[in-house]
Each structure stands twice: as structure tokens, then as C-alpha cells.
Amino acid sequence: MSFPLFHRPGAIVFLDDDPAYLEMLAMVLPRQWHVKLYLRPQTCINQLQQEPPLWEADAWTQQEMIERWRTGSPLIPQVLNYWASHTARFGLARVCVFDYAMPGMDGLQALGELTDWPGGRVLLTGQADEHVAVSAFNRGLIDQFIAKQTVDISQHLITVIQRMLAQPQIRYSQIWRAALTQPQHALLQVPSVARQLASLASSHWVEHVVIGQPFGILGMDADGRASWLQLESAAGLADLAELAESQGLKAAAADDIRAGRHLVDLELQQALGQPGPARLIPAFSIGHEGTLLGALFPVELAASPPGLTGYKHWLKKHGRRTVRD
């Protein structure tokens, strides 16, 4: 297990020729999901076929952040500005769930039209169609199939989609891997570290990105509040304490940093270009090995760019779920 370097929510698309089934899904699926419901294959396909250029542009925007960082532009303010100015990112579909048995065009044929679309693919089947789904799965045409006669199918479907949404987005992970050193990346791959960070991320944020300079995770919650999980290896505590002393912190505070009792937000302030009184926050150990410490700092509103709004606000703007023809 490796902690995802990049995560954000996205749309979940359903295609089924049964309007009653889609209306049931509209009621039972988690309210924090952006759900799109389609009755007609061609309408759904046309919408998803418009997304690959948007995905490409979004990935390029993030690649440009890395290139600017290489020439001296800190990543934290760049990410905050990206979150403020690219709210359409929430509308890009992460997973599609197609019914197999539809008149005119079955679900597998519909999925075959999505040659460049990068999301996860789930096929819903009747009992008589499971052999088709197994064959499609083995050929890599779908990522998952679910029999419609599954007991408590709604909850099973939710579980499957949640698991797919939690999987790393490979292209974005490759982009942000460039911002980490090899030792930093290795720390995130320690199983106990990855598990604890995943738990912390899911309880605090709806999206996040891992940054190497300074080392930590920038996240934003559903209400648009940004925070910074500063990560510090045990071996780096002495350097952080030295930085604190150079910035006028008292010897007792520096000793607390060296001992791993507190971390200080001086590197965050430097990245934001907003020097101020240093904040010391109690540190906690991450993972069982004792090699990584963390402390969670709120990113003050003054450091957040205008227009930084959260996923919850974006969802509200898009209104209630409706079945589309």
C-alpha cells in the first residue's frame, strides 16, 4: 500500500434504460457524490467523449506547476490558486457504471465507445450475462462487474465505487512524484505510514496533494478550508530546530522540536511568502516505525486566494439529481 500523492472527488456516471432504477440510485447514493444519471447510451457517451481533452488540459496545468517549481516558484500557493480557479475539476467523471442489458446498444458496446476516457468502468449484469462480464473483465475492458441480483446491491455498489475512488490516479501520481525526493517517497510507501495518512486524509479533506518542498500534504475540506500536514522525518528535526533558532525562537522551543514534541510552521510561512509569528503545534508519530512525525496547521484565510470555495458549495450549485434522457 502506498499513500496517494494526489486525490480529489469527481463525478460518478450511471447509464441504465430503467428510469425507476436510476431514480432509486438518486435517492440512496451518498449525498457527497456528484452523480450523473443517463437513460440513453448515446447521450451518456457524447458527454463522456468530451472529457478527455479536459483531463489532458487539467493534467497539463498541474505539470506546469511542477515546471514552475523547478524554476523557484513554491508549490503551495500554486496549488491554492489552482483550487480557486479550476472548480470544473470536480465535474470530471471518475467512475462510470453501465447496465449491460439495454436495447439497441448494450453496456459493453457503450463502454467500447469510450476509447480515450480515463476513468474506472463497472458493468451491471443480469444472471444470464455474467459470462460476458467475466470475459470483458479478463480482457481488461472493464474494471469491475456486479450482478444486479446481488443481495443489497445498492450498498455493494457504493462499496465498489468507494474503493475505486480511493485508488491512486496514476497520471497525477506520476506528475506529483517529481516533487518528492526518493527518501520522502519511500516513507509514504511504508504500510503503517500509508494507512495512518489515508485515515487522516479521509477524516479531514476531500482533496489533497503531497508536496516535497516543504515536505507535507496540502488538503482542503468540503467547506473550502485548507490545511497543511507538515511531515518531518526524525533525521530532519535537528535542521528544523536550527531554522527555528535562526528565526528567533527561544531555546526551549528549539529543544521541543529536536525532541519531536512540536513542529513549527516556518517552512509553510516561507512557501506562502507570509512571514509572521511562528506557530508551534504538538507533533504526533505517523506509522509504527517512529521515523516520521506530523503536525496539522490551518492555512490562514489571508493566505488563501480569492474564490477558494469548497466541494460542498460546488455540489449545492449543481442542484438535485435528475435522470437525463
PDB file of N, CA, C and O in Angstrom, residues 151-200:
ATOM      1  N   VAL A 151     -27.429  -9.476  -3.416  1.00  0.00           N
ATOM      2  CA  VAL A 151     -28.164  -9.068  -2.219  1.00  0.00           C
ATOM      3  C   VAL A 151     -27.662  -7.691  -1.776  1.00  0.00           C
ATOM      4  O   VAL A 151     -26.458  -7.451  -1.718  1.00  0.00           O
ATOM      5  N   ASP A 152     -28.605  -6.793  -1.467  1.00  0.00           N
ATOM      6  CA  ASP A 152     -28.284  -5.421  -1.061  1.00  0.00           C
ATOM      7  C   ASP A 152     -27.331  -4.776  -2.071  1.00  0.00           C
ATOM      8  O   ASP A 152     -26.261  -4.265  -1.731  1.00  0.00           O
ATOM      9  N   ILE A 153     -27.762  -4.781  -3.331  1.00  0.00           N
ATOM     10  CA  ILE A 153     -26.889  -4.309  -4.410  1.00  0.00           C
ATOM     11  C   ILE A 153     -26.495  -2.848  -4.239  1.00  0.00           C
ATOM     12  O   ILE A 153     -25.368  -2.466  -4.579  1.00  0.00           O
ATOM     13  N   SER A 154     -27.388  -2.022  -3.681  1.00  0.00           N
ATOM     14  CA  SER A 154     -27.051  -0.600  -3.531  1.00  0.00           C
ATOM     15  C   SER A 154     -25.820  -0.414  -2.659  1.00  0.00           C
ATOM     16  O   SER A 154     -24.898   0.323  -3.002  1.00  0.00           O
ATOM     17  N   GLN A 155     -25.798  -1.108  -1.511  1.00  0.00           N
ATOM     18  CA  GLN A 155     -24.650  -0.982  -0.624  1.00  0.00           C
ATOM     19  C   GLN A 155     -23.401  -1.587  -1.246  1.00  0.00           C
ATOM     20  O   GLN A 155     -22.298  -1.048  -1.110  1.00  0.00           O
ATOM     21  N   HIS A 156     -23.578  -2.697  -1.957  1.00  0.00           N
ATOM     22  CA  HIS A 156     -22.429  -3.317  -2.631  1.00  0.00           C
ATOM     23  C   HIS A 156     -21.869  -2.374  -3.687  1.00  0.00           C
ATOM     24  O   HIS A 156     -20.637  -2.219  -3.820  1.00  0.00           O
ATOM     25  N   LEU A 157     -22.746  -1.730  -4.438  1.00  0.00           N
ATOM     26  CA  LEU A 157     -22.325  -0.788  -5.460  1.00  0.00           C
ATOM     27  C   LEU A 157     -21.575   0.389  -4.841  1.00  0.00           C
ATOM     28  O   LEU A 157     -20.533   0.824  -5.354  1.00  0.00           O
ATOM     29  N   ILE A 158     -22.093   0.904  -3.740  1.00  0.00           N
ATOM     30  CA  ILE A 158     -21.422   2.005  -3.047  1.00  0.00           C
ATOM     31  C   ILE A 158     -20.017   1.597  -2.610  1.00  0.00           C
ATOM     32  O   ILE A 158     -19.048   2.340  -2.784  1.00  0.00           O
ATOM     33  N   THR A 159     -19.905   0.388  -2.054  1.00  0.00           N
ATOM     34  CA  THR A 159     -18.599  -0.095  -1.593  1.00  0.00           C
ATOM     35  C   THR A 159     -17.609  -0.202  -2.740  1.00  0.00           C
ATOM     36  O   THR A 159     -16.441   0.210  -2.627  1.00  0.00           O
ATOM     37  N   VAL A 160     -18.055  -0.758  -3.862  1.00  0.00           N
ATOM     38  CA  VAL A 160     -17.186  -0.907  -5.024  1.00  0.00           C
ATOM     39  C   VAL A 160     -16.726   0.455  -5.531  1.00  0.00           C
ATOM     40  O   VAL A 160     -15.536   0.672  -5.814  1.00  0.00           O
ATOM     41  N   ILE A 161     -17.654   1.403  -5.641  1.00  0.00           N
ATOM     42  CA  ILE A 161     -17.300   2.727  -6.154  1.00  0.00           C
ATOM     43  C   ILE A 161     -16.364   3.447  -5.189  1.00  0.00           C
ATOM     44  O   ILE A 161     -15.397   4.094  -5.613  1.00  0.00           O
ATOM     45  N   GLN A 162     -16.623   3.343  -3.904  1.00  0.00           N
ATOM     46  CA  GLN A 162     -15.732   3.971  -2.919  1.00  0.00           C
ATOM     47  C   GLN A 162     -14.315   3.438  -3.055  1.00  0.00           C
ATOM     48  O   GLN A 162     -13.339   4.200  -2.973  1.00  0.00           O
ATOM     49  N   ARG A 163     -14.205   2.142  -3.260  1.00  0.00           N
ATOM     50  CA  ARG A 163     -12.878   1.538  -3.424  1.00  0.00           C
ATOM     51  C   ARG A 163     -12.193   2.063  -4.687  1.00  0.00           C
ATOM     52  O   ARG A 163     -10.987   2.348  -4.678  1.00  0.00           O
ATOM     53  N   MET A 164     -12.955   2.221  -5.756  1.00  0.00           N
ATOM     54  CA  MET A 164     -12.375   2.726  -6.995  1.00  0.00           C
ATOM     55  C   MET A 164     -11.981   4.195  -6.868  1.00  0.00           C
ATOM     56  O   MET A 164     -10.939   4.619  -7.387  1.00  0.00           O
ATOM     57  N   LEU A 165     -12.802   4.978  -6.174  1.00  0.00           N
ATOM     58  CA  LEU A 165     -12.478   6.389  -5.978  1.00  0.00           C
ATOM     59  C   LEU A 165     -11.218   6.574  -5.127  1.00  0.00           C
ATOM     60  O   LEU A 165     -10.526   7.592  -5.252  1.00  0.00           O
ATOM     61  N   ALA A 166     -10.951   5.610  -4.250  1.00  0.00           N
ATOM     62  CA  ALA A 166      -9.784   5.711  -3.367  1.00  0.00           C
ATOM     63  C   ALA A 166      -8.492   5.304  -4.053  1.00  0.00           C
ATOM     64  O   ALA A 166      -7.400   5.572  -3.531  1.00  0.00           O
ATOM     65  N   GLN A 167      -8.577   4.666  -5.204  1.00  0.00           N
ATOM     66  CA  GLN A 167      -7.377   4.224  -5.898  1.00  0.00           C
ATOM     67  C   GLN A 167      -6.597   5.418  -6.431  1.00  0.00           C
ATOM     68  O   GLN A 167      -7.190   6.408  -6.866  1.00  0.00           O
ATOM     69  N   PRO A 168      -5.261   5.342  -6.414  1.00  0.00           N
ATOM     70  CA  PRO A 168      -4.459   6.452  -6.940  1.00  0.00           C
ATOM     71  C   PRO A 168      -4.761   6.700  -8.415  1.00  0.00           C
ATOM     72  O   PRO A 168      -4.987   5.762  -9.179  1.00  0.00           O
ATOM     73  N   GLN A 169      -4.788   7.964  -8.803  1.00  0.00           N
ATOM     74  CA  GLN A 169      -4.902   8.329 -10.207  1.00  0.00           C
ATOM     75  C   GLN A 169      -3.488   8.357 -10.776  1.00  0.00           C
ATOM     76  O   GLN A 169      -2.701   9.259 -10.484  1.00  0.00           O
ATOM     77  N   ILE A 170      -3.187   7.371 -11.605  1.00  0.00           N
ATOM     78  CA  ILE A 170      -1.797   7.089 -11.969  1.00  0.00           C
ATOM     79  C   ILE A 170      -1.113   8.286 -12.617  1.00  0.00           C
ATOM     80  O   ILE A 170       0.014   8.643 -12.259  1.00  0.00           O
ATOM     81  N   ARG A 171      -1.786   8.920 -13.563  1.00  0.00           N
ATOM     82  CA  ARG A 171      -1.105  10.011 -14.253  1.00  0.00           C
ATOM     83  C   ARG A 171      -0.767  11.150 -13.304  1.00  0.00           C
ATOM     84  O   ARG A 171       0.339  11.712 -13.350  1.00  0.00           O
ATOM     85  N   TYR A 172      -1.700  11.509 -12.437  1.00  0.00           N
ATOM     86  CA  TYR A 172      -1.443  12.590 -11.498  1.00  0.00           C
ATOM     87  C   TYR A 172      -0.372  12.188 -10.483  1.00  0.00           C
ATOM     88  O   TYR A 172       0.445  13.020 -10.072  1.00  0.00           O
ATOM     89  N   SER A 173      -0.383  10.937 -10.072  1.00  0.00           N
ATOM     90  CA  SER A 173       0.659  10.477  -9.151  1.00  0.00           C
ATOM     91  C   SER A 173       2.032  10.608  -9.787  1.00  0.00           C
ATOM     92  O   SER A 173       3.007  10.989  -9.121  1.00  0.00           O
ATOM     93  N   GLN A 174       2.131  10.301 -11.075  1.00  0.00           N
ATOM     94  CA  GLN A 174       3.414  10.441 -11.774  1.00  0.00           C
ATOM     95  C   GLN A 174       3.854  11.899 -11.829  1.00  0.00           C
ATOM     96  O   GLN A 174       5.045  12.204 -11.686  1.00  0.00           O
ATOM     97  N   ILE A 175       2.904  12.793 -12.043  1.00  0.00           N
ATOM     98  CA  ILE A 175       3.241  14.223 -12.092  1.00  0.00           C
ATOM     99  C   ILE A 175       3.799  14.681 -10.749  1.00  0.00           C
ATOM    100  O   ILE A 175       4.860  15.328 -10.679  1.00  0.00           O
ATOM    101  N   TRP A 176       3.098  14.335  -9.647  1.00  0.00           N
ATOM    102  CA  TRP A 176       3.490  14.849  -8.333  1.00  0.00           C
ATOM    103  C   TRP A 176       4.647  14.070  -7.717  1.00  0.00           C
ATOM    104  O   TRP A 176       5.305  14.582  -6.807  1.00  0.00           O
ATOM    105  N   ARG A 177       4.932  12.894  -8.259  1.00  0.00           N
ATOM    106  CA  ARG A 177       6.107  12.146  -7.779  1.00  0.00           C
ATOM    107  C   ARG A 177       7.377  12.952  -8.030  1.00  0.00           C
ATOM    108  O   ARG A 177       8.347  12.864  -7.260  1.00  0.00           O
ATOM    109  N   ALA A 178       7.381  13.774  -9.089  1.00  0.00           N
ATOM    110  CA  ALA A 178       8.560  14.569  -9.421  1.00  0.00           C
ATOM    111  C   ALA A 178       8.897  15.596  -8.354  1.00  0.00           C
ATOM    112  O   ALA A 178      10.023  16.098  -8.311  1.00  0.00           O
ATOM    113  N   ALA A 179       7.926  15.927  -7.491  1.00  0.00           N
ATOM    114  CA  ALA A 179       8.162  16.936  -6.452  1.00  0.00           C
ATOM    115  C   ALA A 179       8.691  16.336  -5.164  1.00  0.00           C
ATOM    116  O   ALA A 179       8.885  17.059  -4.187  1.00  0.00           O
ATOM    117  N   LEU A 180       8.927  15.021  -5.143  1.00  0.00           N
ATOM    118  CA  LEU A 180       9.399  14.345  -3.938  1.00  0.00           C
ATOM    119  C   LEU A 180      10.798  13.775  -4.152  1.00  0.00           C
ATOM    120  O   LEU A 180      11.157  13.362  -5.259  1.00  0.00           O
ATOM    121  N   THR A 181      11.562  13.729  -3.075  1.00  0.00           N
ATOM    122  CA  THR A 181      12.830  13.007  -3.119  1.00  0.00           C
ATOM    123  C   THR A 181      12.555  11.508  -2.955  1.00  0.00           C
ATOM    124  O   THR A 181      11.473  11.101  -2.511  1.00  0.00           O
ATOM    125  N   GLN A 182      13.544  10.702  -3.271  1.00  0.00           N
ATOM    126  CA  GLN A 182      13.382   9.260  -3.110  1.00  0.00           C
ATOM    127  C   GLN A 182      13.136   8.869  -1.652  1.00  0.00           C
ATOM    128  O   GLN A 182      12.244   8.060  -1.368  1.00  0.00           O
ATOM    129  N   PRO A 183      13.865   9.437  -0.676  1.00  0.00           N
ATOM    130  CA  PRO A 183      13.567   9.099   0.731  1.00  0.00           C
ATOM    131  C   PRO A 183      12.160   9.502   1.153  1.00  0.00           C
ATOM    132  O   PRO A 183      11.506   8.778   1.912  1.00  0.00           O
ATOM    133  N   GLN A 184      11.684  10.652   0.695  1.00  0.00           N
ATOM    134  CA  GLN A 184      10.313  11.067   1.026  1.00  0.00           C
ATOM    135  C   GLN A 184       9.293  10.081   0.462  1.00  0.00           C
ATOM    136  O   GLN A 184       8.356   9.669   1.157  1.00  0.00           O
ATOM    137  N   HIS A 185       9.481   9.709  -0.782  1.00  0.00           N
ATOM    138  CA  HIS A 185       8.551   8.767  -1.416  1.00  0.00           C
ATOM    139  C   HIS A 185       8.585   7.425  -0.705  1.00  0.00           C
ATOM    140  O   HIS A 185       7.542   6.777  -0.506  1.00  0.00           O
ATOM    141  N   ALA A 186       9.762   7.002  -0.308  1.00  0.00           N
ATOM    142  CA  ALA A 186       9.897   5.713   0.388  1.00  0.00           C
ATOM    143  C   ALA A 186       9.147   5.736   1.718  1.00  0.00           C
ATOM    144  O   ALA A 186       8.521   4.735   2.100  1.00  0.00           O
ATOM    145  N   LEU A 187       9.175   6.862   2.431  1.00  0.00           N
ATOM    146  CA  LEU A 187       8.446   6.967   3.693  1.00  0.00           C
ATOM    147  C   LEU A 187       6.942   6.766   3.483  1.00  0.00           C
ATOM    148  O   LEU A 187       6.274   6.112   4.285  1.00  0.00           O
ATOM    149  N   LEU A 188       6.410   7.322   2.403  1.00  0.00           N
ATOM    150  CA  LEU A 188       4.970   7.216   2.143  1.00  0.00           C
ATOM    151  C   LEU A 188       4.557   5.809   1.743  1.00  0.00           C
ATOM    152  O   LEU A 188       3.367   5.483   1.766  1.00  0.00           O
ATOM    153  N   GLN A 189       5.516   4.975   1.371  1.00  0.00           N
ATOM    154  CA  GLN A 189       5.217   3.606   0.974  1.00  0.00           C
ATOM    155  C   GLN A 189       5.297   2.616   2.134  1.00  0.00           C
ATOM    156  O   GLN A 189       4.973   1.445   1.958  1.00  0.00           O
ATOM    157  N   VAL A 190       5.727   3.080   3.297  1.00  0.00           N
ATOM    158  CA  VAL A 190       5.721   2.216   4.479  1.00  0.00           C
ATOM    159  C   VAL A 190       4.258   1.918   4.828  1.00  0.00           C
ATOM    160  O   VAL A 190       3.463   2.849   4.996  1.00  0.00           O
ATOM    161  N   PRO A 191       3.864   0.648   4.917  1.00  0.00           N
ATOM    162  CA  PRO A 191       2.440   0.327   5.081  1.00  0.00           C
ATOM    163  C   PRO A 191       1.764   1.026   6.254  1.00  0.00           C
ATOM    164  O   PRO A 191       0.656   1.557   6.100  1.00  0.00           O
ATOM    165  N   SER A 192       2.396   1.054   7.414  1.00  0.00           N
ATOM    166  CA  SER A 192       1.745   1.677   8.571  1.00  0.00           C
ATOM    167  C   SER A 192       1.618   3.181   8.384  1.00  0.00           C
ATOM    168  O   SER A 192       0.628   3.801   8.816  1.00  0.00           O
ATOM    169  N   VAL A 193       2.589   3.803   7.718  1.00  0.00           N
ATOM    170  CA  VAL A 193       2.521   5.232   7.423  1.00  0.00           C
ATOM    171  C   VAL A 193       1.386   5.514   6.444  1.00  0.00           C
ATOM    172  O   VAL A 193       0.575   6.416   6.637  1.00  0.00           O
ATOM    173  N   ALA A 194       1.325   4.709   5.373  1.00  0.00           N
ATOM    174  CA  ALA A 194       0.292   4.908   4.354  1.00  0.00           C
ATOM    175  C   ALA A 194      -1.105   4.745   4.938  1.00  0.00           C
ATOM    176  O   ALA A 194      -2.015   5.528   4.635  1.00  0.00           O
ATOM    177  N   ARG A 195      -1.283   3.749   5.799  1.00  0.00           N
ATOM    178  CA  ARG A 195      -2.607   3.535   6.402  1.00  0.00           C
ATOM    179  C   ARG A 195      -3.020   4.708   7.283  1.00  0.00           C
ATOM    180  O   ARG A 195      -4.168   5.179   7.229  1.00  0.00           O
ATOM    181  N   GLN A 196      -2.097   5.197   8.110  1.00  0.00           N
ATOM    182  CA  GLN A 196      -2.446   6.289   9.012  1.00  0.00           C
ATOM    183  C   GLN A 196      -2.707   7.581   8.246  1.00  0.00           C
ATOM    184  O   GLN A 196      -3.631   8.338   8.569  1.00  0.00           O
ATOM    185  N   LEU A 197      -1.907   7.844   7.211  1.00  0.00           N
ATOM    186  CA  LEU A 197      -2.135   9.038   6.410  1.00  0.00           C
ATOM    187  C   LEU A 197      -3.467   8.951   5.665  1.00  0.00           C
ATOM    188  O   LEU A 197      -4.180   9.946   5.540  1.00  0.00           O
ATOM    189  N   ALA A 198      -3.811   7.756   5.172  1.00  0.00           N
ATOM    190  CA  ALA A 198      -5.088   7.589   4.474  1.00  0.00           C
ATOM    191  C   ALA A 198      -6.258   7.863   5.416  1.00  0.00           C
ATOM    192  O   ALA A 198      -7.238   8.517   5.043  1.00  0.00           O
ATOM    193  N   SER A 199      -6.149   7.378   6.653  1.00  0.00           N
ATOM    194  CA  SER A 199      -7.201   7.615   7.632  1.00  0.00           C
ATOM    195  C   SER A 199      -7.309   9.101   7.966  1.00  0.00           C
ATOM    196  O   SER A 199      -8.409   9.661   8.045  1.00  0.00           O
ATOM    197  N   LEU A 200      -6.178   9.746   8.139  1.00  0.00           N
ATOM    198  CA  LEU A 200      -6.180  11.172   8.469  1.00  0.00           C
ATOM    199  C   LEU A 200      -6.740  11.987   7.307  1.00  0.00           C
ATOM    200  O   LEU A 200      -7.553  12.892   7.509  1.00  0.00           O
TER     201      LEU A 200
END
